[in-house]
mmCIF file of C-alpha atoms in Angstrom:
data_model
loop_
_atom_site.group_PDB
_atom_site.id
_atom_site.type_symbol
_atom_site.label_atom_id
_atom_site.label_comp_id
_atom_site.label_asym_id
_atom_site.label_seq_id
_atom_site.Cartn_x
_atom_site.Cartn_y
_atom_site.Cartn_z
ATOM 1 C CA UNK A 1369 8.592 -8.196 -34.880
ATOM 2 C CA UNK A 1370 10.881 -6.491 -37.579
ATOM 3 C CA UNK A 1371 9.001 -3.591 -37.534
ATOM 4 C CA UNK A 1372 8.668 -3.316 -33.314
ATOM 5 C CA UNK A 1373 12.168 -3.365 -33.844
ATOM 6 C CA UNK A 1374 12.977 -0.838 -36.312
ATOM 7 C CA UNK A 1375 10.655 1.669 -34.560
ATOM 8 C CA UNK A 1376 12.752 1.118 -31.330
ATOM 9 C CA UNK A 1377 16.196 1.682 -33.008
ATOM 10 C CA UNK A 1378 14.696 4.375 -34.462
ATOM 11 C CA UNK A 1379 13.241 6.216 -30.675
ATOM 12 C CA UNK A 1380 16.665 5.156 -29.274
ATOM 13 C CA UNK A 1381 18.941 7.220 -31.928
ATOM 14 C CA UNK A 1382 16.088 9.881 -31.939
ATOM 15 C CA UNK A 1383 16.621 9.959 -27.707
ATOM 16 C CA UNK A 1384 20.078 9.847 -28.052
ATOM 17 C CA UNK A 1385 20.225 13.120 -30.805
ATOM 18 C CA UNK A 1386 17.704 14.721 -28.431
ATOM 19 C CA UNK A 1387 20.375 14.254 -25.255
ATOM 20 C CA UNK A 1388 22.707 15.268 -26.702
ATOM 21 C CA UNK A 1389 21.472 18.761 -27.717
ATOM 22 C CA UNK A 1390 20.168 19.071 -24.253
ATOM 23 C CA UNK A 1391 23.923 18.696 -22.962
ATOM 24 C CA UNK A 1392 24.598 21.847 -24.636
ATOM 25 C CA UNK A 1393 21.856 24.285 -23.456
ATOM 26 C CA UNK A 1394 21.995 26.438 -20.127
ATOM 27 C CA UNK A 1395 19.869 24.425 -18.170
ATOM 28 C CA UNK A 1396 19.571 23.074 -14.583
ATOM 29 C CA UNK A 1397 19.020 19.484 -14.313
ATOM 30 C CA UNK A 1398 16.178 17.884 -12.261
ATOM 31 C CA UNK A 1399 17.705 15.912 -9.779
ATOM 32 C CA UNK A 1400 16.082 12.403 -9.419
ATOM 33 C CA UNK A 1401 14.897 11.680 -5.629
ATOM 34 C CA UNK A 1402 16.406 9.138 -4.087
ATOM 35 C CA UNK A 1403 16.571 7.011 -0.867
ATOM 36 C CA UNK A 1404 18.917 8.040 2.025
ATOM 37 C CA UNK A 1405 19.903 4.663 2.868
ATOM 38 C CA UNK A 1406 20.965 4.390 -0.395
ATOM 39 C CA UNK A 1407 23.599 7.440 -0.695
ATOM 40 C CA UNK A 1408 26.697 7.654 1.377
ATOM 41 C CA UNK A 1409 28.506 10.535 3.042
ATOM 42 C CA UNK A 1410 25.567 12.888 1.907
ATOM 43 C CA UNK A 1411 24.259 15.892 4.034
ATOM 44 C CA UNK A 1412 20.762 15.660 5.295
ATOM 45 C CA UNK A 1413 17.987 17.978 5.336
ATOM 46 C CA UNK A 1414 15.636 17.084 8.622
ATOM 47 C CA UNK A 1415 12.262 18.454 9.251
ATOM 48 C CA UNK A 1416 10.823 18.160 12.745
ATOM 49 C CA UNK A 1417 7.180 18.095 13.570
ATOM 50 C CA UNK A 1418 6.158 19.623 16.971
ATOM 51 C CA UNK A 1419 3.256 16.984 16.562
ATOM 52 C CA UNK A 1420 4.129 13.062 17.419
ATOM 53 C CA UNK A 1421 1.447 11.649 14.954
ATOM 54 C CA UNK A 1422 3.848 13.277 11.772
ATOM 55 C CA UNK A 1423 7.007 11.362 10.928
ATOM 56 C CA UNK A 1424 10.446 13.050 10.457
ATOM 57 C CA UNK A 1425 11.012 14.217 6.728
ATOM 58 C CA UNK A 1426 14.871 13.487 5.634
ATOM 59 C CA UNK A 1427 15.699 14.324 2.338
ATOM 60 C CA UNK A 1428 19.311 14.594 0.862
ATOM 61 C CA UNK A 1429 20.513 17.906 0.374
ATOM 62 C CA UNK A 1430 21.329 18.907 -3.629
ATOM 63 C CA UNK A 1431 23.122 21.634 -4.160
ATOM 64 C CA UNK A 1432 22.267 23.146 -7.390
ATOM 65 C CA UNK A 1433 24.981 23.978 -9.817
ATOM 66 C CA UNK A 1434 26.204 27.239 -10.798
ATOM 67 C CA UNK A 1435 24.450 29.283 -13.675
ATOM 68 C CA UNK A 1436 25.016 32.053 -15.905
ATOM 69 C CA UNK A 1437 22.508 35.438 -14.921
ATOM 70 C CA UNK A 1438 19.814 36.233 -17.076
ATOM 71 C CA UNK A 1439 21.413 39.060 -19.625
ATOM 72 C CA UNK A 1440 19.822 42.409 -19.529
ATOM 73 C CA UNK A 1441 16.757 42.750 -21.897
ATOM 74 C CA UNK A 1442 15.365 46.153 -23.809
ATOM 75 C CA UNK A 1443 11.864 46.434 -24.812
ATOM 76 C CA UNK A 1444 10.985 47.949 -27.903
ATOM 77 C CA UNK A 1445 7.819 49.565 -29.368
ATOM 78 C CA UNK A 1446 7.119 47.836 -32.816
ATOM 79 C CA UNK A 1447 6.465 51.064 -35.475
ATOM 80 C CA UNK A 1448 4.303 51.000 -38.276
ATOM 81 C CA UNK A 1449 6.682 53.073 -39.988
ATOM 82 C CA UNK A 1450 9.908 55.447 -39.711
ATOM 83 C CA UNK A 1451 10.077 59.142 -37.998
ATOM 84 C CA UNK A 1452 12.628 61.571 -38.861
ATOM 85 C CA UNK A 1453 14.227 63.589 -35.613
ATOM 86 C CA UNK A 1454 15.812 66.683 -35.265
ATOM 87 C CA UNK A 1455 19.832 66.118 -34.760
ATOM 88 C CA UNK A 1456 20.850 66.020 -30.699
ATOM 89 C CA UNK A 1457 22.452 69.256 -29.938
ATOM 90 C CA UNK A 1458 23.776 67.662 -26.651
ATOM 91 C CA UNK A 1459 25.463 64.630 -26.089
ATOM 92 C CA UNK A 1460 23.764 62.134 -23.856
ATOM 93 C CA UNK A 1461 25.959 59.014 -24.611
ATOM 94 C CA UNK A 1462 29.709 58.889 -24.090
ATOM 95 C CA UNK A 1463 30.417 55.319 -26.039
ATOM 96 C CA UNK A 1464 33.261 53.499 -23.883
ATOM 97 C CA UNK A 1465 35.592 51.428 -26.652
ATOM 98 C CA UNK A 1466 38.059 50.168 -24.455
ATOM 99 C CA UNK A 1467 41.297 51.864 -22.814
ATOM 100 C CA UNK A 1468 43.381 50.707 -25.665
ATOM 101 C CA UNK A 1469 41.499 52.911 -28.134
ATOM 102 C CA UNK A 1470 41.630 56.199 -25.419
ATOM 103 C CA UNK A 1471 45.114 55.338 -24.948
ATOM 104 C CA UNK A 1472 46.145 55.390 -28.483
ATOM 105 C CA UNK A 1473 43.748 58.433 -29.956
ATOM 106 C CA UNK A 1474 43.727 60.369 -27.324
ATOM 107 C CA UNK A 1475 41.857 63.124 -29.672
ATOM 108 C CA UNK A 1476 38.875 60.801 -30.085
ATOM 109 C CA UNK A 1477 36.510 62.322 -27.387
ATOM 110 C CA UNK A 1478 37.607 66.026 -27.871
ATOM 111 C CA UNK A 1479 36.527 65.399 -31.319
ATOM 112 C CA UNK A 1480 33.144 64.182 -30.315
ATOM 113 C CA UNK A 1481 32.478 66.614 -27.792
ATOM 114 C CA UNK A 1482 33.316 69.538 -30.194
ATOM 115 C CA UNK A 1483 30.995 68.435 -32.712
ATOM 116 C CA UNK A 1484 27.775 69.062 -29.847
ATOM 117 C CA UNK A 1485 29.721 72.543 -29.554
ATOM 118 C CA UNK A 1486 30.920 71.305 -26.578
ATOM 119 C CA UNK A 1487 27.273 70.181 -24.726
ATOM 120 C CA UNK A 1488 27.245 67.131 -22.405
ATOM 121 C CA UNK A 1489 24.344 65.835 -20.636
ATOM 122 C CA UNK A 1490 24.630 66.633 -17.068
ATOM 123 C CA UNK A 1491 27.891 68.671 -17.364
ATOM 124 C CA UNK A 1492 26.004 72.440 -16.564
ATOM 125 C CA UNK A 1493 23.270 71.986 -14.229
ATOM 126 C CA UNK A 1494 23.103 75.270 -13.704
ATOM 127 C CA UNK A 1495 24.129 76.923 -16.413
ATOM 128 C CA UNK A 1496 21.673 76.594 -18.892
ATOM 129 C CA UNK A 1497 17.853 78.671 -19.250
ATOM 130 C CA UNK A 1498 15.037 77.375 -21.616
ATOM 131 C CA UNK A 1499 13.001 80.231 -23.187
ATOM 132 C CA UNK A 1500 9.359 79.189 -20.857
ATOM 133 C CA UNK A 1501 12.115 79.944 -17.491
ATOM 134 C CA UNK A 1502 13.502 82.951 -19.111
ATOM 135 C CA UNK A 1503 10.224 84.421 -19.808
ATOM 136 C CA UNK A 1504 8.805 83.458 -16.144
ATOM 137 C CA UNK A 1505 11.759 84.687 -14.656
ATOM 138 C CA UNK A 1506 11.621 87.947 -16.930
ATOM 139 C CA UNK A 1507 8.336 88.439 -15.915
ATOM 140 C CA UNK A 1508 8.339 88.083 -12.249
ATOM 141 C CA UNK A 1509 11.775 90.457 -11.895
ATOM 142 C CA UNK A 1510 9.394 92.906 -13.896
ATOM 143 C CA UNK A 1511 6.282 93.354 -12.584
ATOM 144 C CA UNK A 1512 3.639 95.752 -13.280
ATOM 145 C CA UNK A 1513 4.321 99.089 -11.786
ATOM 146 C CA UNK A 1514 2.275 100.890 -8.485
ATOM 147 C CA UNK A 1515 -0.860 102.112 -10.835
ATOM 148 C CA UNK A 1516 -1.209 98.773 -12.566
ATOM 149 C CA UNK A 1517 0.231 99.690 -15.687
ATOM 150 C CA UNK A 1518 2.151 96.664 -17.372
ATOM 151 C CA UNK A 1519 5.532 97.991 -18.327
ATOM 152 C CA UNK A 1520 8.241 96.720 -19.926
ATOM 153 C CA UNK A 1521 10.882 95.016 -18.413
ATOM 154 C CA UNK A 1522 14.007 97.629 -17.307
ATOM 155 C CA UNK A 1523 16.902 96.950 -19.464
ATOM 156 C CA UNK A 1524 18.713 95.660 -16.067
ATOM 157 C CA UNK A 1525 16.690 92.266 -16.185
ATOM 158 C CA UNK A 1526 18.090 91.305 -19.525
ATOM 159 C CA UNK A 1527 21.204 92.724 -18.964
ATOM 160 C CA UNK A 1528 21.993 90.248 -15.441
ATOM 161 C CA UNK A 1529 20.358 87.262 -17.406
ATOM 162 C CA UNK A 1530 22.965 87.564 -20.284
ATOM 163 C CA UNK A 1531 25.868 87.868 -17.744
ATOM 164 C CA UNK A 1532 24.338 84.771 -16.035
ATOM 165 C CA UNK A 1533 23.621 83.067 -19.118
ATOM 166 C CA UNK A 1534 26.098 84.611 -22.078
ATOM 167 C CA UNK A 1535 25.159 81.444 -24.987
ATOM 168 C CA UNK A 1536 21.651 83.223 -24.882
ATOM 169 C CA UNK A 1537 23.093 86.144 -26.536
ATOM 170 C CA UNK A 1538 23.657 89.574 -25.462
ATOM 171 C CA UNK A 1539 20.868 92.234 -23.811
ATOM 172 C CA UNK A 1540 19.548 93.327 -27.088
ATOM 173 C CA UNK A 1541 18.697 89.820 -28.190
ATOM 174 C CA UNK A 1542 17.221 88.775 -24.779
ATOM 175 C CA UNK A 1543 14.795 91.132 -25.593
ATOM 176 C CA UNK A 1544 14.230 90.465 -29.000
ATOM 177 C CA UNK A 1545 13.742 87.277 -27.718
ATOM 178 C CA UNK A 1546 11.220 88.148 -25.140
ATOM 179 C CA UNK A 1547 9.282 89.628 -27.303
ATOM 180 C CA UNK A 1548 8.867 86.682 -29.979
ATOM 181 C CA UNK A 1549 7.722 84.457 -26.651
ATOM 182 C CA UNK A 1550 5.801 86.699 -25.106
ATOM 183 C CA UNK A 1551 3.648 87.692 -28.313
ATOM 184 C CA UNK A 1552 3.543 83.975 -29.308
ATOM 185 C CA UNK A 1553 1.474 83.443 -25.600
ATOM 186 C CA UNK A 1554 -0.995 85.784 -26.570
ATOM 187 C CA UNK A 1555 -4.480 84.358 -27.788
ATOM 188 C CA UNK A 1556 -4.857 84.122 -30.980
ATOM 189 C CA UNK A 1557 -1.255 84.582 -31.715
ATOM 190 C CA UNK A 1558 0.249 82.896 -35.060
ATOM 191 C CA UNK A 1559 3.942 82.393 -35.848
ATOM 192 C CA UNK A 1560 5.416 84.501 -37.793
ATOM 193 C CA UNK A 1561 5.286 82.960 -40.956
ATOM 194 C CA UNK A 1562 1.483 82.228 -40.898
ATOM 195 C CA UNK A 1563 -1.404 84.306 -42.570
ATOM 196 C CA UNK A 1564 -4.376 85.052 -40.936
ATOM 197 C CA UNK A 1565 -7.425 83.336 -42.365
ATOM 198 C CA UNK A 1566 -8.064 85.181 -45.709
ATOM 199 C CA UNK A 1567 -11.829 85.090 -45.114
ATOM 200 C CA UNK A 1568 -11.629 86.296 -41.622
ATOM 201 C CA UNK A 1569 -11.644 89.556 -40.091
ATOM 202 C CA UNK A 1570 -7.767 90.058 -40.216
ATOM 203 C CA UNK A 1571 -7.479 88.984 -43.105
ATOM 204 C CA UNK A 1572 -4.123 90.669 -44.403
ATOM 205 C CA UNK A 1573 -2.389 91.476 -48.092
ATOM 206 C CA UNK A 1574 0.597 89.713 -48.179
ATOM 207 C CA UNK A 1575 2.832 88.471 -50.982
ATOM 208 C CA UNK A 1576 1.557 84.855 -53.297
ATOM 209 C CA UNK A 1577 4.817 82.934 -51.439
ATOM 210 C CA UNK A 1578 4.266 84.466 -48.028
ATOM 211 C CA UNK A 1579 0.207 83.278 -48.137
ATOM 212 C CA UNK A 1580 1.695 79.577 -49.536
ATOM 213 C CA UNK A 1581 4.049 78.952 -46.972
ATOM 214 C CA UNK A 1582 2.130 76.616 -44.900
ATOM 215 C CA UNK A 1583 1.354 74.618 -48.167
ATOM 216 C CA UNK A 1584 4.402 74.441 -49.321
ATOM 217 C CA UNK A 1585 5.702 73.592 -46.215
ATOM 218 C CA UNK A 1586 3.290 71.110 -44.669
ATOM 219 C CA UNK A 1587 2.074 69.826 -48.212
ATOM 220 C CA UNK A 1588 4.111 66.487 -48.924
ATOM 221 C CA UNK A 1589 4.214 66.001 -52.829
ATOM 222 C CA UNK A 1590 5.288 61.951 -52.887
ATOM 223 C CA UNK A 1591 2.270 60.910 -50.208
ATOM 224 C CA UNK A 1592 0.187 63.594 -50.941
ATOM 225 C CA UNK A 1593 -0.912 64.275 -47.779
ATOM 226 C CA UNK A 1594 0.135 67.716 -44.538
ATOM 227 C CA UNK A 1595 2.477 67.556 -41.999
ATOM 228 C CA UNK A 1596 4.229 63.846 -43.148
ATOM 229 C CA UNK A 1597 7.334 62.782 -40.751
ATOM 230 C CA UNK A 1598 8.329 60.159 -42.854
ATOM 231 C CA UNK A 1599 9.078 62.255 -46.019
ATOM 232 C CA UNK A 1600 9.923 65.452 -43.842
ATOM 233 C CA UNK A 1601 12.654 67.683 -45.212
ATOM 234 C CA UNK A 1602 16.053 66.767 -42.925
ATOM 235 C CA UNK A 1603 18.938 68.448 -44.461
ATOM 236 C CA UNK A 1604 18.761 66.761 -47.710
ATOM 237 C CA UNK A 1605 15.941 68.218 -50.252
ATOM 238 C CA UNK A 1606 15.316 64.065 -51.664
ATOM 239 C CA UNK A 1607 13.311 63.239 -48.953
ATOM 240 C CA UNK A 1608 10.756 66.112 -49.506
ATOM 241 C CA UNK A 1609 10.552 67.391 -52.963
ATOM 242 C CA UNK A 1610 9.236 71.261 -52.162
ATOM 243 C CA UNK A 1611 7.989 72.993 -55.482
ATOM 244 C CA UNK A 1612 10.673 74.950 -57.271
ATOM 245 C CA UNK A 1613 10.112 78.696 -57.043
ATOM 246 C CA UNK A 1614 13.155 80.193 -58.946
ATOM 247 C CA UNK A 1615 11.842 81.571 -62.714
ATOM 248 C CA UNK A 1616 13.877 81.408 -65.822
ATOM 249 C CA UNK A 1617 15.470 84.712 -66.255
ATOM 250 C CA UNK A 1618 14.053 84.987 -69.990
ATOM 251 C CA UNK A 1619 12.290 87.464 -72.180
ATOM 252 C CA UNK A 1620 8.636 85.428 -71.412
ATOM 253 C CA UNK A 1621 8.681 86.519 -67.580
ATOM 254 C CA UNK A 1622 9.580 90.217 -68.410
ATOM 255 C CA UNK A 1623 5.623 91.570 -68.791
ATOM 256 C CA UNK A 1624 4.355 88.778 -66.381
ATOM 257 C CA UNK A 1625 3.289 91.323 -63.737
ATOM 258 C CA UNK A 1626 1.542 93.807 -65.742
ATOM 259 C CA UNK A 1627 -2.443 93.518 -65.223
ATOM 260 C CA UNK A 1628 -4.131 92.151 -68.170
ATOM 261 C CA UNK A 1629 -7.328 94.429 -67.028
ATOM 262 C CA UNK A 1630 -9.520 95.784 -65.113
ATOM 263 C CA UNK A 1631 -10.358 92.759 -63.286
ATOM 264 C CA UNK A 1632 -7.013 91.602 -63.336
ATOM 265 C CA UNK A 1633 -6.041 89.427 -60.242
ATOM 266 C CA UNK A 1634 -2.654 91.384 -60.224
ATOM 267 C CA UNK A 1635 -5.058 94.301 -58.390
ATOM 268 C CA UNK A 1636 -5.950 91.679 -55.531
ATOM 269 C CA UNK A 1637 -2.281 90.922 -54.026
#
C-alpha cells in the first residue's frame, strides 16, 4: 500500500511538472466535447439532413484562440566542405538597420555603394552588355560582305557600342576585346596562357615558367591534388602556397644558363 502510494505522488508531481511546461508552449488546446444542455448562452452549430431517418447534429461552436504565424524558414544544402568565391562586384543586398542609424550617418550607404564602384542590382537595366551579347551583337551589325568574304567589323560598330556602353572601354579596346572572344570560340582554341600539348603537332617553344603555368597554377601544394577550391589562392598567398620563383641574386646563378654540352637541355627551350 506504501508503495501504490508513493508511485502515485510520484505520477501526480510528474503530471503536474509536465502541465506546467505545456502552459508555456505555442499550442492550441483540444477542446473537450461537451453536452449542449449542459452549457449556457453558447452559439450552436446545426446540421440538417434532407433525409428524415438522420437526426439533427448540434454541436457548440469553439472558437479557436488566436496564434502566432509560422516564421519564415530557409533551406540549406549541407556541404561536405568550404568553397572560396570570387568578391561581388555588384551589390544585391541593401541591409535595412533601422531609420535611426540612416538618420544619424547619413554617409553609411554612399559608403557602401562606392565600394561596388557604384553597381546596384537592378539599378541599369539597360545599361550594361556582357561580352557573349557584345560579340552577337558585333557580329550580326557586321556581316559578311556581298562575295562571302568574312570581314572585319567597320570601326563604326565598336565605335556606337562604346558611346552606348562607355564602362566597356573605348573603340580600340572593344576591339581588342572582340578579338580575345572571338578567337577563344574557335575550335581548338586555348587561353592565352596555355601551351599546346608538347607531344602534339603544335607543339610550341616557349619559356620553362610559361610551359608550368597550368601546374603551378592548378597544382595545390597542402592537398596535393589540381584545381582545389578550398585552398584556392583569394587575395591572400596563405591559403595557396604557389612555389617561389624569384632566385638569389648571387655569384652561384651567374653561369646557370650556359650549356654544359652538346646535349645540354639548355639547347631544347
Amino acid at each position: 500500500q506504501s508503495m501504490l502510494s508513493t508511485d502515485r505522488q510520484k505520477i501526480m508531481e510528474r503530471t503536474d511538472i509536465w502541465n506546467q511546461e505545456w502552459k508555456t508552449r505555442r499550442i492550441q488546446p483540444v477542446h473537450i466535447t461537451t453536452s449542449v444542455g449542459s452549457l449556457r448562452g453558447t452559439r450552436e452549430c446545426t446540421v440538417d439532413s434532407s433525409f428524415s431517418e438522420f437526426p439533427r447534429q448540434v454541436i457548440p461552436l469553439k472558437t479557436l484562440n488566436a496564434a502566432a504565424s509560422v516564421p519564415l524558414m530557409y533551406s540549406w544544402s549541407p556541404l561536405q566542405q568550404n568553397f572560396t568565391v570570387e568578391d561581388e562586384m555588384v551589390l544585391h543586398n541593401i541591409p535595412y538597420m533601422g531609420d535611426e542609424i540612416l538618420d544619424q550617418d547619413g554617409t553609411f550607404m554612399e559608403e557602401l555603394i562606392k565600394n561596388y564602384d557604384g553597381k546596384v542590382h537592378g539599378d541599369r537595366e539597360c545599361g550594361f552588355i556582357k561580352d557573349e551579347i557584345l560579340v552577337e551583337l558585333v557580329n550580326n551589325e557586321g556581316r559578311s560582305g556581298a562575295d562571302g568574304s568574312k570581314k572585319f567589323p567597320s570601326d563604326k560598330i565598336f565605335e556606337a557600342i562604346s558611346a552606348m556602353f562607355p564602362d566597356k572601354g573605348s573603340t580600340e579596346e572593344l576591339k581588342e576585346k572582340y578579338k580575345e572572344l572571338t578567337e577563344q570560340q574557335m575550335p581548338g582554341a586555348l587561353p592565352p596562357e596555355c601551351t599546346p600539348n608538347m607531344d602534339g603537332p603544335h607543339a610550341r617553344s616557349v619559356r620553362r615558367e610559361q610551359s608550368l603555368h597550368s601546374f603551378h597554377t592548378l597544382f595545390c601544394r597542402r592537398c596535393f591534388k589540381y584545381d582545389r577550391f578550398l585552398h584556392r589562392e583569394h587575395g591572400n598567398r596563405s591559403f595557396h602556397a604557389t612555389p617561389n620563383t624569384s632566385k638569389r641574386k648571387n655569384l652561384e646563378n651567374l653561369g646557370d644558363r650556359k650549356p654544359c654540352g652538346l646535349d645540354c637541355y639548355v639547347y631544347l627551350v
